[in-house]
Amino acid sequence: MEIVPGIRSIGQRNGAYVHAFLLDDGEGLMLIDTLYDTDAHRILDEISSMGRTIHDLKHIIMTHAHRSHLGGLARLHELSGAPVYAHEWEADLIAGERKAQCVARRPYPPYRTWPLQIALNLGVSKHPPIQVEHFVHDGDQIGPVQVVFAPGHSPGHLAFYWPERRTLIAGDAICTWPSFRLGWKGFMLNPKQHRKSVHHLAEFDCEILCVGHGEPIAANAAAMIRTALPSLD
Ligand SMILES: [Zn+2]
Ligand SMILES: [Zn+2]
């Protein structure tokens, strides 16, 4: 589904309504996150539906290294040859050299995320591992987007901003499933860092908000984020 010109949202129910984003700035395609499926079929179908081929995919960027977002990464890299970008603190997880840090064991709202907390802590599903070729940092430019370091949910969590589209891609720092929230409390490895990151994300004058779990927000996103900030206090 095209949200605004050049930005497509691709979602699936598995992985807690996880979403990936396919960006087209006229130079080539760029993918942010890779959904849960290891065969990447939903992303491949979306690229075909645009009349494009996998060889048009030029960059694959990861918001962070949680299983829901990593499923299709190895397959898409193998098919496209596109370089993989992530923050260096997520790279060893992506390479399969370390397990993701455990999150809270007890339930926190929204309670529908509790089974996911348990699954992550037990490491019940593994992604096909892959080496990250490029480490990226706050302020870097990749294709049309600028990188925004937004740790807290995980240590190397990244968000992205496309100024010309007034679109913020917030990863798991903000979610809209099962409802709009400034992150899932049971998954915050560092709540203080997360709070600081979301306050920073609230400074962007975004109209559109794309999140890791749930449907995108199509209008007035900055106001929604700013209004919700006291919920982190
Ligand atoms: Zn996550
Ligand atoms: Zn996630």
Coordinates of C-alpha atoms and ligand atoms in Angstrom, one line a residue:
M1 CA 0.0 0.0 0.0
E2 CA 1.4 3.4 -1.0
I3 CA 1.0 5.8 2.0
V4 CA 2.4 8.9 0.2
P5 CA 4.2 9.1 -3.1
G6 CA 7.4 7.0 -2.9
I7 CA 6.6 5.3 0.5
R8 CA 4.9 1.9 0.7
S9 CA 3.9 0.1 3.8
I10 CA 4.0 -3.7 3.8
G11 CA 2.6 -5.5 6.8
Q12 CA 1.8 -9.0 8.1
R13 CA -0.1 -10.5 11.1
N14 CA 2.8 -12.7 12.2
G15 CA 5.4 -10.8 14.3
A16 CA 2.7 -8.7 15.9
Y17 CA 1.4 -6.9 12.8
V18 CA 5.0 -6.1 11.9
H19 CA 5.5 -3.6 9.1
A20 CA 8.3 -2.9 6.6
F21 CA 8.7 0.2 4.4
L22 CA 9.7 0.4 0.8
L23 CA 10.9 3.8 -0.3
D24 CA 11.4 5.0 -3.9
D25 CA 13.1 8.3 -4.5
G26 CA 13.5 7.9 -8.2
E27 CA 17.1 6.6 -7.9
G28 CA 16.2 3.1 -6.7
L29 CA 14.4 1.3 -4.0
M30 CA 15.3 1.2 -0.3
L31 CA 13.8 -1.1 2.2
I32 CA 13.5 -0.4 6.0
D33 CA 13.1 -3.7 7.9
T34 CA 12.2 -7.0 6.3
L35 CA 9.1 -8.5 8.0
Y36 CA 8.8 -11.9 9.8
D37 CA 8.7 -14.3 6.9
T38 CA 12.1 -15.8 6.0
D39 CA 11.2 -16.2 2.3
A40 CA 10.4 -12.5 2.1
H41 CA 7.5 -13.2 -0.3
R42 CA 5.4 -10.3 0.7
I43 CA 8.2 -7.8 0.0
L44 CA 9.1 -9.6 -3.3
D45 CA 5.4 -9.4 -4.3
E46 CA 5.2 -5.7 -3.5
I47 CA 8.3 -5.0 -5.7
S48 CA 6.7 -7.0 -8.6
S49 CA 3.4 -5.1 -8.2
M50 CA 5.3 -1.9 -8.8
G51 CA 6.6 -3.3 -12.1
R52 CA 10.1 -3.4 -10.6
T53 CA 12.6 -6.2 -10.0
I54 CA 14.6 -7.2 -7.0
H55 CA 17.7 -5.7 -8.7
D56 CA 16.1 -2.2 -8.2
L57 CA 16.6 -2.7 -4.5
K58 CA 19.7 -0.7 -3.6
H59 CA 19.7 -0.4 0.2
I60 CA 18.3 -2.6 3.1
I61 CA 18.3 -0.8 6.5
M62 CA 17.4 -2.2 9.8
T63 CA 15.8 -0.3 12.6
H64 CA 17.0 -2.9 15.1
A65 CA 17.6 -6.6 15.6
H66 CA 14.4 -8.1 16.9
R67 CA 13.2 -11.3 15.2
S68 CA 9.9 -9.8 13.7
H69 CA 11.9 -7.4 11.6
L70 CA 14.7 -9.7 10.5
G71 CA 12.9 -12.6 8.8
G72 CA 13.4 -11.7 5.2
L73 CA 16.8 -10.0 5.5
A74 CA 19.2 -12.8 4.4
R75 CA 16.9 -13.8 1.5
L76 CA 16.5 -10.3 0.2
H77 CA 20.2 -9.6 0.5
E78 CA 21.0 -12.8 -1.4
L79 CA 18.6 -12.0 -4.2
S80 CA 19.4 -8.3 -4.6
G81 CA 23.0 -8.0 -3.5
A82 CA 21.9 -4.7 -1.8
P83 CA 24.1 -3.7 1.1
V84 CA 22.7 -4.1 4.7
Y85 CA 22.9 -1.1 7.1
A86 CA 22.3 -1.1 10.9
H87 CA 23.7 0.4 14.0
E88 CA 26.9 -1.4 15.1
W89 CA 25.3 -2.3 18.5
E90 CA 22.7 -4.5 16.7
A91 CA 25.1 -6.1 14.2
D92 CA 26.2 -9.1 16.2
L93 CA 22.5 -10.0 16.8
I94 CA 21.9 -9.8 13.1
A95 CA 24.9 -12.0 12.5
G96 CA 23.5 -14.6 14.9
E97 CA 26.5 -14.2 17.2
R98 CA 24.5 -13.2 20.3
K99 CA 20.9 -13.6 21.6
A100 CA 18.7 -10.5 21.9
Q101 CA 18.8 -9.1 25.5
C102 CA 15.9 -10.4 27.6
V103 CA 13.0 -8.0 28.2
A104 CA 10.6 -7.8 31.2
R105 CA 9.1 -11.1 32.2
R106 CA 6.0 -9.8 33.9
P107 CA 3.1 -8.4 31.8
Y108 CA 2.9 -4.6 31.1
P109 CA 0.2 -2.8 29.1
P110 CA -0.6 -3.4 26.3
Y111 CA -1.0 -7.0 27.6
R112 CA -1.3 -8.4 24.1
T113 CA 2.5 -8.0 23.9
W114 CA 3.1 -10.4 26.8
P115 CA 3.4 -13.6 24.7
L116 CA 5.9 -11.7 22.6
Q117 CA 8.0 -10.8 25.6
I118 CA 8.1 -14.5 26.6
A119 CA 8.9 -15.6 23.0
L120 CA 11.8 -13.1 22.8
N121 CA 13.2 -14.2 26.2
L122 CA 13.0 -17.8 25.2
G123 CA 14.5 -17.2 21.8
V124 CA 11.8 -19.5 20.3
S125 CA 12.4 -18.4 16.7
K126 CA 15.7 -17.7 15.0
H127 CA 16.2 -15.6 11.9
P128 CA 18.7 -16.6 9.1
P129 CA 21.8 -14.8 10.1
I130 CA 23.7 -12.3 8.0
Q131 CA 26.7 -9.9 8.3
V132 CA 25.9 -6.2 8.3
E133 CA 28.1 -4.4 5.8
H134 CA 27.6 -0.8 6.9
F135 CA 27.3 0.7 10.3
V136 CA 25.3 3.9 10.4
H137 CA 25.0 6.7 13.0
D138 CA 22.8 9.6 13.9
G139 CA 22.8 12.2 11.1
D140 CA 23.9 9.9 8.3
Q141 CA 22.1 10.2 5.0
I142 CA 21.0 7.0 3.2
G143 CA 19.2 7.6 0.0
P144 CA 16.4 10.1 0.8
V145 CA 16.4 9.6 4.5
Q146 CA 18.4 10.9 7.5
V147 CA 19.3 8.5 10.2
V148 CA 18.0 9.3 13.7
F149 CA 19.6 7.4 16.7
A150 CA 16.7 6.5 18.9
P151 CA 17.9 4.0 21.5
G152 CA 15.9 2.6 24.5
H153 CA 13.8 -0.1 23.0
S154 CA 17.1 -1.6 22.1
P155 CA 20.7 -0.2 22.4
G156 CA 21.2 0.5 18.7
H157 CA 17.6 1.3 17.7
L158 CA 17.4 3.7 14.7
A159 CA 14.6 5.8 13.3
F160 CA 14.6 7.6 9.9
Y161 CA 13.2 10.9 8.6
W162 CA 12.4 11.8 5.0
P163 CA 12.0 15.6 5.1
E164 CA 10.5 16.1 1.6
R165 CA 7.7 13.6 2.5
R166 CA 7.4 14.8 6.1
T167 CA 7.6 11.1 7.1
L168 CA 9.1 9.7 10.2
I169 CA 9.8 6.0 10.3
A170 CA 10.0 5.3 14.1
G171 CA 10.6 1.6 14.3
D172 CA 9.6 0.2 17.7
A173 CA 10.1 3.5 19.5
I174 CA 6.4 4.1 18.7
C175 CA 3.6 1.6 17.9
T176 CA 0.1 1.6 16.7
W177 CA -0.8 -2.0 17.5
P178 CA -2.8 -2.9 19.4
S179 CA -3.3 0.9 19.9
F180 CA -1.2 4.1 19.5
R181 CA 1.5 4.2 22.2
L182 CA 5.0 5.6 22.6
G183 CA 6.5 2.1 22.6
W184 CA 5.6 -1.1 24.4
K185 CA 6.5 -0.8 28.1
G186 CA 7.4 -4.5 28.5
F187 CA 10.0 -4.2 25.8
M188 CA 12.0 -1.1 26.9
L189 CA 15.5 -2.1 27.7
N190 CA 16.3 1.4 28.9
P191 CA 13.2 3.5 29.7
K192 CA 15.2 6.7 30.4
Q193 CA 16.9 6.5 27.0
H194 CA 13.6 5.6 25.3
R195 CA 11.9 8.7 26.8
K196 CA 14.8 10.9 25.6
S197 CA 14.6 9.3 22.1
V198 CA 10.8 9.8 21.8
H199 CA 11.2 13.5 22.9
H200 CA 13.7 13.9 20.1
L201 CA 11.4 12.2 17.6
A202 CA 8.6 14.6 18.7
E203 CA 10.8 17.5 17.4
F204 CA 10.4 16.4 13.8
D205 CA 7.5 18.2 12.0
C206 CA 6.1 15.0 10.6
E207 CA 2.8 14.5 9.0
I208 CA 3.1 10.8 8.4
L209 CA 4.3 8.3 10.9
C210 CA 5.4 4.7 10.0
V211 CA 5.9 2.3 12.9
G212 CA 7.3 -1.2 13.4
H213 CA 4.0 -2.7 14.6
G214 CA 0.6 -1.6 13.4
E215 CA -0.7 0.6 10.6
P216 CA 0.9 3.9 9.7
I217 CA -0.6 7.2 10.8
A218 CA -1.5 9.1 7.7
A219 CA -1.9 12.7 9.0
N220 CA -1.0 15.0 11.9
A221 CA 1.5 12.6 13.3
A222 CA 3.7 15.1 15.1
A223 CA 0.7 16.4 17.1
M224 CA -0.2 12.9 18.1
I225 CA 3.3 12.1 19.4
R226 CA 3.6 15.5 21.3
T227 CA 0.2 15.0 22.9
A228 CA 1.2 11.5 24.1
L229 CA 4.6 12.6 25.6
P230 CA 3.3 12.9 29.2
S231 CA 2.5 9.2 29.1
L232 CA 6.2 8.5 29.4
D233 CA 6.6 10.5 32.7
Ligands
ZN1 ZN 11.7 -4.5 18.7
ZN2 ZN 9.3 -5.0 16.8

